[in-house]
Amino acid sequence: MSTKKVTKIGVLTSGGDAPGMNAAIRAVVRTGLYNDLEVYGIMRGYAGMIENDIIRMESRSVANIIQRGGTILKTARSKEFMEPEGRAIAYENLKQFGIDGLVVIGGDGSFRGAQKFSNEFDIPCIGIPGTIDRDMAGTDYTIGFDTAVNTAVEAIDKIRDTMDAHDRLFIVEVMGRDAGYIALHSGIATGAENILIPETKTDIEDLIRSLCEKEKRKKLVNLVVVAEGGEYGDANKLAEIIKERIPTADTRVCILGHIQRGGSPTCQDRLIASHMGYYAVESLLLGRRNIMVGVLNNKIQYTPFNDTIKEKHQRIGQEWMRIVKILAS
Ligand code: ADP
């Protein structure tokens, strides 16, 4: 807790972009202004902080953005901010504007940077989890996940139509370098026969056996959803193995890629972004610092930055993978 009252706050989006970040920016700006704070938008995350790319935000600055994907403040990664010298320049820039509190919308990397910055220069920072991967501890929701997973479901449904028409085996690769949530949720929702995620070891022999067995039963349509960070890497590599082992299968690959990051955020992403943005500003007003605003069991929860790192996020349970097998049999 801090006893100094904040008067001017900065808001930035950092790291990977996620649909719904705009809704969070809007909530931070409007809640700040409602509480008579001056609000500044920092462009391109920590890069803009170092380059002094900082703009005053008014209520109209965030008009008509709640439904837009991307982030009006842009986002970036900044190597300079990893170094003490870079952070010192960033601090001097904030000082010029009198900014005495920060809301950082991003992933756990961005929070690590915020924590260092806050400790070095006594600026309270509050984090809002913005990542399509949903791999953060201290929250059941991260902004962007729901939109990304719905985009994946819509795309996979379309792929299913064409694979069904041709009796094909399709391998669809979704995003998720370290986390399989998009693969798991979109795979279950589209009735995938197999789902491969980074959290669990892939038994390639078991996968081949299951695909062969389905071929024998004349179940010719087979959908395999893989996370990009799966053990067998990208979908093309996996397709090569399957083609070699089951040459009779008409195997195709589709990599969904960046479409999962774009698009108008879903209602759920807009709601949680609005909620978290409001509580982030309230936290600054109450003197909190170095915490992330999250939602656990449908209640707002505050988690120290140190405990939000993705290594600590709830792992996907084996129970889910068992259910996938049963439902696809
Ligand atoms: P995300 O926030 O999505 O996890 P990154 O891990 O790329 O994305 O982090 C975003 C930015 O946060 C980095 O480009 C860097 O400027 C800053 N950052 C990340 N980790 C640290 C760290 N350990 N120390 C200082 N700054 C960091």
Tab-separated table of C-alpha atoms and ligand atoms in Angstrom:
chain	number	residue	atom	x	y	z
A	1	MET	CA	0.000	0.000	0.000
A	2	SER	CA	1.079	3.530	-0.706
A	3	THR	CA	0.059	6.629	1.214
A	4	LYS	CA	0.761	9.024	-1.686
A	5	LYS	CA	-2.449	9.842	-3.543
A	6	VAL	CA	-2.258	9.408	-7.309
A	7	THR	CA	-3.311	12.393	-9.411
A	8	LYS	CA	-2.097	11.589	-12.931
A	9	ILE	CA	-2.079	8.108	-14.340
A	10	GLY	CA	-0.670	6.505	-17.470
A	11	VAL	CA	-2.135	3.540	-19.318
A	12	LEU	CA	-0.303	1.325	-21.797
A	13	THR	CA	-0.709	-1.936	-23.684
A	14	SER	CA	2.397	-4.118	-23.873
A	15	GLY	CA	3.601	-7.451	-25.250
A	16	GLY	CA	1.280	-9.562	-27.384
A	17	ASP	CA	-1.932	-7.857	-28.539
A	18	ALA	CA	-5.328	-9.249	-27.644
A	19	PRO	CA	-8.866	-8.316	-28.685
A	20	GLY	CA	-10.550	-6.450	-25.835
A	21	MET	CA	-7.536	-4.317	-24.930
A	22	ASN	CA	-9.429	-1.280	-26.257
A	23	ALA	CA	-12.336	-1.971	-23.917
A	24	ALA	CA	-9.860	-2.029	-21.016
A	25	ILE	CA	-8.224	1.248	-22.121
A	26	ARG	CA	-11.668	2.845	-22.346
A	27	ALA	CA	-12.582	1.689	-18.838
A	28	VAL	CA	-9.301	2.967	-17.372
A	29	VAL	CA	-9.614	6.369	-19.063
A	30	ARG	CA	-13.262	6.934	-18.171
A	31	THR	CA	-12.885	5.695	-14.560
A	32	GLY	CA	-9.808	7.888	-14.123
A	33	LEU	CA	-11.556	10.984	-15.468
A	34	TYR	CA	-14.638	10.271	-13.333
A	35	ASN	CA	-12.325	10.381	-10.309
A	36	ASP	CA	-10.771	13.695	-11.412
A	37	LEU	CA	-7.471	12.132	-12.420
A	38	GLU	CA	-5.517	13.271	-15.450
A	39	VAL	CA	-5.087	10.289	-17.758
A	40	TYR	CA	-2.269	9.767	-20.271
A	41	GLY	CA	-2.019	7.147	-22.983
A	42	ILE	CA	1.478	5.754	-23.487
A	43	MET	CA	1.984	4.572	-27.067
A	44	ARG	CA	3.592	1.213	-27.954
A	45	GLY	CA	4.042	-0.022	-24.406
A	46	TYR	CA	7.391	0.543	-22.724
A	47	ALA	CA	8.905	1.601	-26.070
A	48	GLY	CA	6.700	4.697	-26.086
A	49	MET	CA	7.524	5.386	-22.464
A	50	ILE	CA	11.211	5.532	-23.356
A	51	GLU	CA	10.583	7.539	-26.548
A	52	ASN	CA	8.275	9.972	-24.737
A	53	ASP	CA	5.343	9.092	-26.986
A	54	ILE	CA	2.703	10.038	-24.439
A	55	ILE	CA	-0.679	11.665	-25.090
A	56	ARG	CA	-3.338	13.219	-22.888
A	57	MET	CA	-6.560	11.189	-22.953
A	58	GLU	CA	-10.007	12.708	-22.744
A	59	SER	CA	-13.337	10.955	-22.619
A	60	ARG	CA	-13.728	11.355	-26.393
A	61	SER	CA	-10.302	9.791	-27.012
A	62	VAL	CA	-11.856	6.423	-26.228
A	63	ALA	CA	-15.198	6.921	-27.962
A	64	ASN	CA	-16.317	4.172	-30.325
A	65	ILE	CA	-13.494	1.748	-29.506
A	66	ILE	CA	-15.125	-0.843	-27.207
A	67	GLN	CA	-16.044	-3.007	-30.208
A	68	ARG	CA	-12.694	-2.705	-31.990
A	69	GLY	CA	-9.956	-5.350	-31.930
A	70	GLY	CA	-6.283	-4.404	-31.607
A	71	THR	CA	-5.256	-1.519	-29.367
A	72	ILE	CA	-5.496	2.200	-30.114
A	73	LEU	CA	-2.356	2.692	-27.998
A	74	LYS	CA	-0.501	0.089	-30.117
A	75	THR	CA	1.764	-2.439	-28.475
A	76	ALA	CA	5.411	-3.376	-28.716
A	77	ARG	CA	8.243	-5.197	-27.066
A	78	SER	CA	11.124	-3.122	-25.738
A	79	LYS	CA	14.629	-4.447	-25.179
A	80	GLU	CA	15.705	-1.086	-23.748
A	81	PHE	CA	13.191	-1.392	-20.920
A	82	MET	CA	14.888	-4.604	-19.815
A	83	GLU	CA	17.925	-2.470	-18.896
A	84	PRO	CA	18.095	-0.078	-15.896
A	85	GLU	CA	19.236	2.766	-18.225
A	86	GLY	CA	16.120	2.378	-20.379
A	87	ARG	CA	13.831	2.371	-17.368
A	88	ALA	CA	15.553	5.509	-16.016
A	89	ILE	CA	14.790	7.363	-19.281
A	90	ALA	CA	11.192	6.140	-19.087
A	91	TYR	CA	10.913	7.471	-15.543
A	92	GLU	CA	12.264	10.905	-16.524
A	93	ASN	CA	9.585	11.109	-19.232
A	94	LEU	CA	6.793	10.183	-16.830
A	95	LYS	CA	8.134	12.758	-14.342
A	96	GLN	CA	7.828	15.505	-16.958
A	97	PHE	CA	4.091	14.808	-17.170
A	98	GLY	CA	3.743	14.274	-13.428
A	99	ILE	CA	2.453	10.742	-13.969
A	100	ASP	CA	2.403	9.033	-10.566
A	101	GLY	CA	0.551	5.776	-11.279
A	102	LEU	CA	0.443	3.249	-14.125
A	103	VAL	CA	-2.007	0.702	-15.496
A	104	VAL	CA	-0.231	-1.932	-17.590
A	105	ILE	CA	-2.379	-4.103	-19.861
A	106	GLY	CA	-0.359	-7.108	-20.990
A	107	GLY	CA	1.059	-10.499	-20.089
A	108	ASP	CA	3.360	-11.678	-17.328
A	109	GLY	CA	6.453	-10.286	-19.084
A	110	SER	CA	4.928	-6.820	-19.012
A	111	PHE	CA	4.150	-7.260	-15.312
A	112	ARG	CA	7.726	-8.272	-14.577
A	113	GLY	CA	8.867	-5.025	-16.193
A	114	ALA	CA	6.241	-3.059	-14.246
A	115	GLN	CA	7.372	-4.583	-10.978
A	116	LYS	CA	11.008	-3.618	-11.546
A	117	PHE	CA	10.007	-0.116	-12.619
A	118	SER	CA	7.761	0.359	-9.606
A	119	ASN	CA	10.432	-0.825	-7.167
A	120	GLU	CA	13.093	1.380	-8.710
A	121	PHE	CA	11.091	4.614	-8.991
A	122	ASP	CA	8.281	4.267	-6.473
A	123	ILE	CA	5.526	4.476	-9.084
A	124	PRO	CA	2.576	2.211	-8.226
A	125	CYS	CA	1.664	-0.117	-11.090
A	126	ILE	CA	-1.479	-2.181	-11.553
A	127	GLY	CA	-1.709	-4.949	-14.154
A	128	ILE	CA	-4.633	-6.082	-16.294
A	129	PRO	CA	-4.137	-9.526	-17.879
A	130	GLY	CA	-4.330	-9.158	-21.644
A	131	THR	CA	-3.329	-12.296	-23.507
A	132	ILE	CA	-5.144	-14.669	-25.830
A	133	ASP	CA	-3.266	-17.611	-24.265
A	134	ARG	CA	-5.035	-17.514	-20.870
A	135	ASP	CA	-1.861	-18.813	-19.228
A	136	MET	CA	-1.637	-16.617	-16.147
A	137	ALA	CA	-1.964	-17.458	-12.506
A	138	GLY	CA	-4.436	-15.477	-10.398
A	139	THR	CA	-7.256	-15.223	-12.906
A	140	ASP	CA	-9.761	-17.448	-14.675
A	141	TYR	CA	-10.029	-14.947	-17.528
A	142	THR	CA	-7.527	-13.030	-19.578
A	143	ILE	CA	-8.652	-10.410	-22.047
A	144	GLY	CA	-8.696	-11.788	-25.592
A	145	PHE	CA	-8.947	-15.501	-24.885
A	146	ASP	CA	-12.687	-15.748	-25.432
A	147	THR	CA	-12.514	-13.883	-28.733
A	148	ALA	CA	-9.544	-15.927	-29.955
A	149	VAL	CA	-11.161	-19.219	-29.097
A	150	ASN	CA	-14.435	-18.228	-30.764
A	151	THR	CA	-12.538	-17.197	-33.893
A	152	ALA	CA	-10.840	-20.611	-33.896
A	153	VAL	CA	-14.183	-22.403	-33.447
A	154	GLU	CA	-15.769	-20.494	-36.319
A	155	ALA	CA	-12.845	-21.309	-38.604
A	156	ILE	CA	-12.694	-24.981	-37.610
A	157	ASP	CA	-16.464	-25.373	-38.185
A	158	LYS	CA	-15.880	-24.207	-41.756
A	159	ILE	CA	-12.963	-26.586	-42.193
A	160	ARG	CA	-15.170	-29.416	-40.913
A	161	ASP	CA	-17.685	-28.793	-43.700
A	162	THR	CA	-15.078	-29.203	-46.411
A	163	MET	CA	-13.239	-32.107	-44.719
A	164	ASP	CA	-16.547	-33.908	-44.361
A	165	ALA	CA	-17.352	-33.436	-48.042
A	166	HIS	CA	-14.035	-35.074	-48.997
A	167	ASP	CA	-13.547	-37.545	-46.116
A	168	ARG	CA	-10.306	-35.928	-45.119
A	169	LEU	CA	-8.014	-35.962	-42.141
A	170	PHE	CA	-7.369	-32.373	-41.138
A	171	ILE	CA	-4.723	-31.062	-38.803
A	172	VAL	CA	-5.592	-27.572	-37.622
A	173	GLU	CA	-2.943	-25.574	-35.813
A	174	VAL	CA	-4.104	-22.911	-33.367
A	175	MET	CA	-2.071	-20.428	-31.325
A	176	GLY	CA	-0.542	-21.319	-27.957
A	177	ARG	CA	3.209	-21.557	-27.679
A	178	ASP	CA	3.280	-22.552	-24.031
A	179	ALA	CA	-0.388	-23.098	-23.290
A	180	GLY	CA	-2.985	-25.372	-24.821
A	181	TYR	CA	-6.161	-23.584	-23.751
A	182	ILE	CA	-7.133	-22.360	-27.222
A	183	ALA	CA	-6.516	-25.858	-28.635
A	184	LEU	CA	-8.373	-27.590	-25.824
A	185	HIS	CA	-11.419	-25.329	-25.810
A	186	SER	CA	-11.745	-24.976	-29.579
A	187	GLY	CA	-11.043	-28.698	-30.076
A	188	ILE	CA	-13.741	-29.782	-27.640
A	189	ALA	CA	-16.212	-27.253	-29.028
A	190	THR	CA	-15.699	-28.505	-32.584
A	191	GLY	CA	-15.697	-32.208	-31.721
A	192	ALA	CA	-12.031	-32.827	-32.557
A	193	GLU	CA	-10.974	-36.463	-32.547
A	194	ASN	CA	-7.558	-35.587	-31.102
A	195	ILE	CA	-6.135	-32.524	-29.368
A	196	LEU	CA	-2.404	-32.028	-28.867
A	197	ILE	CA	-1.233	-29.452	-26.328
A	198	PRO	CA	2.138	-28.441	-24.870
A	199	GLU	CA	1.083	-29.353	-21.332
A	200	THR	CA	0.824	-33.077	-21.994
A	201	LYS	CA	3.234	-35.510	-23.597
A	202	THR	CA	2.118	-36.562	-27.058
A	203	ASP	CA	2.107	-40.315	-27.526
A	204	ILE	CA	2.564	-40.430	-31.297
A	205	GLU	CA	1.977	-44.188	-31.427
A	206	ASP	CA	-1.293	-43.754	-29.582
A	207	LEU	CA	-2.326	-41.004	-32.012
A	208	ILE	CA	-1.512	-43.154	-35.066
A	209	ARG	CA	-3.323	-46.118	-33.500
A	210	SER	CA	-6.420	-44.034	-32.880
A	211	LEU	CA	-6.409	-42.623	-36.422
A	212	CYS	CA	-5.876	-46.094	-37.977
A	213	GLU	CA	-8.608	-47.556	-35.851
A	214	LYS	CA	-10.994	-44.842	-37.010
A	215	GLU	CA	-10.015	-45.538	-40.630
A	216	LYS	CA	-10.856	-49.191	-40.112
A	217	ARG	CA	-14.252	-48.236	-38.757
A	218	LYS	CA	-14.736	-46.134	-41.894
A	219	LYS	CA	-14.740	-42.996	-39.777
A	220	LEU	CA	-12.967	-41.171	-42.519
A	221	VAL	CA	-13.302	-37.657	-41.200
A	222	ASN	CA	-10.707	-36.931	-38.561
A	223	LEU	CA	-9.973	-33.600	-36.998
A	224	VAL	CA	-6.763	-33.110	-35.049
A	225	VAL	CA	-6.343	-29.742	-33.316
A	226	VAL	CA	-2.789	-28.908	-32.273
A	227	ALA	CA	-1.389	-25.992	-30.309
A	228	GLU	CA	1.577	-24.378	-32.069
A	229	GLY	CA	3.804	-25.252	-29.108
A	230	GLY	CA	2.898	-28.935	-29.103
A	231	GLU	CA	5.622	-31.503	-28.728
A	232	TYR	CA	5.596	-32.241	-32.442
A	233	GLY	CA	5.865	-28.573	-33.237
A	234	ASP	CA	4.029	-27.231	-36.172
A	235	ALA	CA	1.174	-28.978	-37.894
A	236	ASN	CA	3.212	-29.582	-41.059
A	237	LYS	CA	5.725	-31.738	-39.219
A	238	LEU	CA	2.934	-33.757	-37.677
A	239	ALA	CA	1.283	-34.148	-41.094
A	240	GLU	CA	4.511	-35.571	-42.521
A	241	ILE	CA	4.589	-38.243	-39.818
A	242	ILE	CA	0.920	-39.115	-40.338
A	243	LYS	CA	1.258	-39.247	-44.137
A	244	GLU	CA	4.180	-41.627	-43.810
A	245	ARG	CA	2.412	-43.883	-41.329
A	246	ILE	CA	-1.097	-43.765	-42.842
A	247	PRO	CA	-0.581	-43.169	-46.572
A	248	THR	CA	-4.222	-44.008	-47.342
A	249	ALA	CA	-5.506	-41.015	-45.377
A	250	ASP	CA	-6.124	-37.827	-47.340
A	251	THR	CA	-4.278	-35.567	-44.895
A	252	ARG	CA	-4.441	-31.763	-45.022
A	253	VAL	CA	-3.123	-28.959	-42.841
A	254	CYS	CA	-4.556	-25.577	-41.921
A	255	ILE	CA	-2.661	-23.084	-39.761
A	256	LEU	CA	-5.051	-20.483	-38.386
A	257	GLY	CA	-2.340	-18.003	-37.392
A	258	HIS	CA	-2.927	-14.345	-36.693
A	259	ILE	CA	-6.642	-14.238	-37.450
A	260	GLN	CA	-6.960	-15.466	-33.854
A	261	ARG	CA	-5.565	-12.167	-32.581
A	262	GLY	CA	-7.898	-9.898	-34.516
A	263	GLY	CA	-11.563	-9.124	-34.775
A	264	SER	CA	-14.231	-7.521	-32.688
A	265	PRO	CA	-14.022	-8.720	-29.069
A	266	THR	CA	-16.792	-10.971	-27.767
A	267	CYS	CA	-19.260	-9.750	-25.182
A	268	GLN	CA	-17.366	-11.661	-22.483
A	269	ASP	CA	-14.037	-10.049	-23.356
A	270	ARG	CA	-15.635	-6.584	-23.362
A	271	LEU	CA	-17.237	-7.256	-19.987
A	272	ILE	CA	-14.130	-8.513	-18.219
A	273	ALA	CA	-12.015	-5.755	-19.783
A	274	SER	CA	-14.470	-3.117	-18.556
A	275	HIS	CA	-14.599	-4.678	-15.133
A	276	MET	CA	-10.833	-5.015	-14.769
A	277	GLY	CA	-10.204	-1.488	-16.089
A	278	TYR	CA	-12.537	-0.040	-13.478
A	279	TYR	CA	-10.933	-2.011	-10.623
A	280	ALA	CA	-7.413	-1.186	-11.802
A	281	VAL	CA	-8.047	2.546	-11.354
A	282	GLU	CA	-9.861	1.978	-8.081
A	283	SER	CA	-6.811	0.029	-6.892
A	284	LEU	CA	-4.512	2.943	-7.662
A	285	LEU	CA	-6.858	5.289	-5.802
A	286	LEU	CA	-6.816	2.951	-2.792
A	287	GLY	CA	-3.020	2.927	-2.757
A	288	ARG	CA	-2.497	-0.621	-4.021
A	289	ARG	CA	0.610	-1.383	-6.067
A	290	ASN	CA	2.336	-4.187	-7.960
A	291	ILE	CA	-0.731	-6.344	-8.293
A	292	MET	CA	-2.762	-7.756	-11.148
A	293	VAL	CA	-6.532	-7.424	-11.204
A	294	GLY	CA	-8.006	-10.823	-11.978
A	295	VAL	CA	-11.266	-12.712	-11.718
A	296	LEU	CA	-11.302	-15.969	-9.752
A	297	ASN	CA	-14.526	-17.875	-9.183
A	298	ASN	CA	-16.433	-14.866	-10.528
A	299	LYS	CA	-14.951	-12.499	-7.954
A	300	ILE	CA	-12.389	-9.768	-8.451
A	301	GLN	CA	-9.059	-10.898	-7.010
A	302	TYR	CA	-5.755	-9.081	-6.618
A	303	THR	CA	-2.600	-11.099	-7.151
A	304	PRO	CA	0.940	-9.785	-6.551
A	305	PHE	CA	2.875	-9.554	-9.846
A	306	ASN	CA	5.327	-12.185	-8.586
A	307	ASP	CA	2.564	-14.768	-8.390
A	308	THR	CA	1.074	-14.139	-11.829
A	309	ILE	CA	3.889	-15.711	-13.809
A	310	LYS	CA	2.669	-18.207	-16.298
A	311	GLU	CA	4.715	-21.062	-14.884
A	312	LYS	CA	2.289	-20.972	-11.956
A	313	HIS	CA	-0.927	-21.026	-13.985
A	314	GLN	CA	-3.384	-23.827	-13.427
A	315	ARG	CA	-2.259	-26.725	-15.583
A	316	ILE	CA	-4.715	-28.416	-17.878
A	317	GLY	CA	-5.833	-31.557	-16.086
A	318	GLN	CA	-5.549	-35.069	-17.529
A	319	GLU	CA	-9.293	-35.408	-16.892
A	320	TRP	CA	-9.984	-33.087	-19.818
A	321	MET	CA	-7.900	-35.207	-22.188
A	322	ARG	CA	-9.809	-38.315	-21.072
A	323	ILE	CA	-13.102	-36.586	-21.826
A	324	VAL	CA	-11.812	-35.604	-25.304
A	325	LYS	CA	-11.079	-39.280	-26.054
A	326	ILE	CA	-14.462	-40.498	-24.818
A	327	LEU	CA	-16.444	-37.863	-26.707
A	328	ALA	CA	-14.553	-38.504	-29.948
A	329	SER	CA	-14.915	-42.282	-29.882
B	1	ADP	P1	3.905	-10.275	-22.424
B	1	ADP	O1	3.633	-9.104	-21.541
B	1	ADP	O2	2.820	-10.487	-23.424
B	1	ADP	O3	4.255	-11.508	-21.613
B	1	ADP	P2	6.740	-9.907	-23.126
B	1	ADP	O4	7.209	-11.049	-22.289
B	1	ADP	O5	7.318	-9.753	-24.473
B	1	ADP	O6	5.156	-9.922	-23.340
B	1	ADP	O7	7.008	-8.562	-22.282
B	1	ADP	C1	6.655	-7.304	-22.801
B	1	ADP	C2	7.701	-6.287	-22.467
B	1	ADP	O8	7.831	-6.172	-21.033
B	1	ADP	C3	9.111	-6.622	-22.932
B	1	ADP	O9	9.334	-6.260	-24.278
B	1	ADP	C4	9.971	-5.793	-21.999
B	1	ADP	O10	10.029	-4.449	-22.424
B	1	ADP	C5	9.173	-5.851	-20.699
B	1	ADP	N1	9.732	-6.908	-19.837
B	1	ADP	C6	9.491	-8.237	-19.890
B	1	ADP	N2	10.216	-8.908	-18.962
B	1	ADP	C7	10.951	-7.972	-18.313
B	1	ADP	C8	11.920	-8.001	-17.259
B	1	ADP	N3	12.265	-9.148	-16.681
B	1	ADP	N4	12.477	-6.832	-16.879
B	1	ADP	C9	12.135	-5.663	-17.445
B	1	ADP	N5	11.239	-5.558	-18.443
B	1	ADP	C10	10.643	-6.684	-18.880
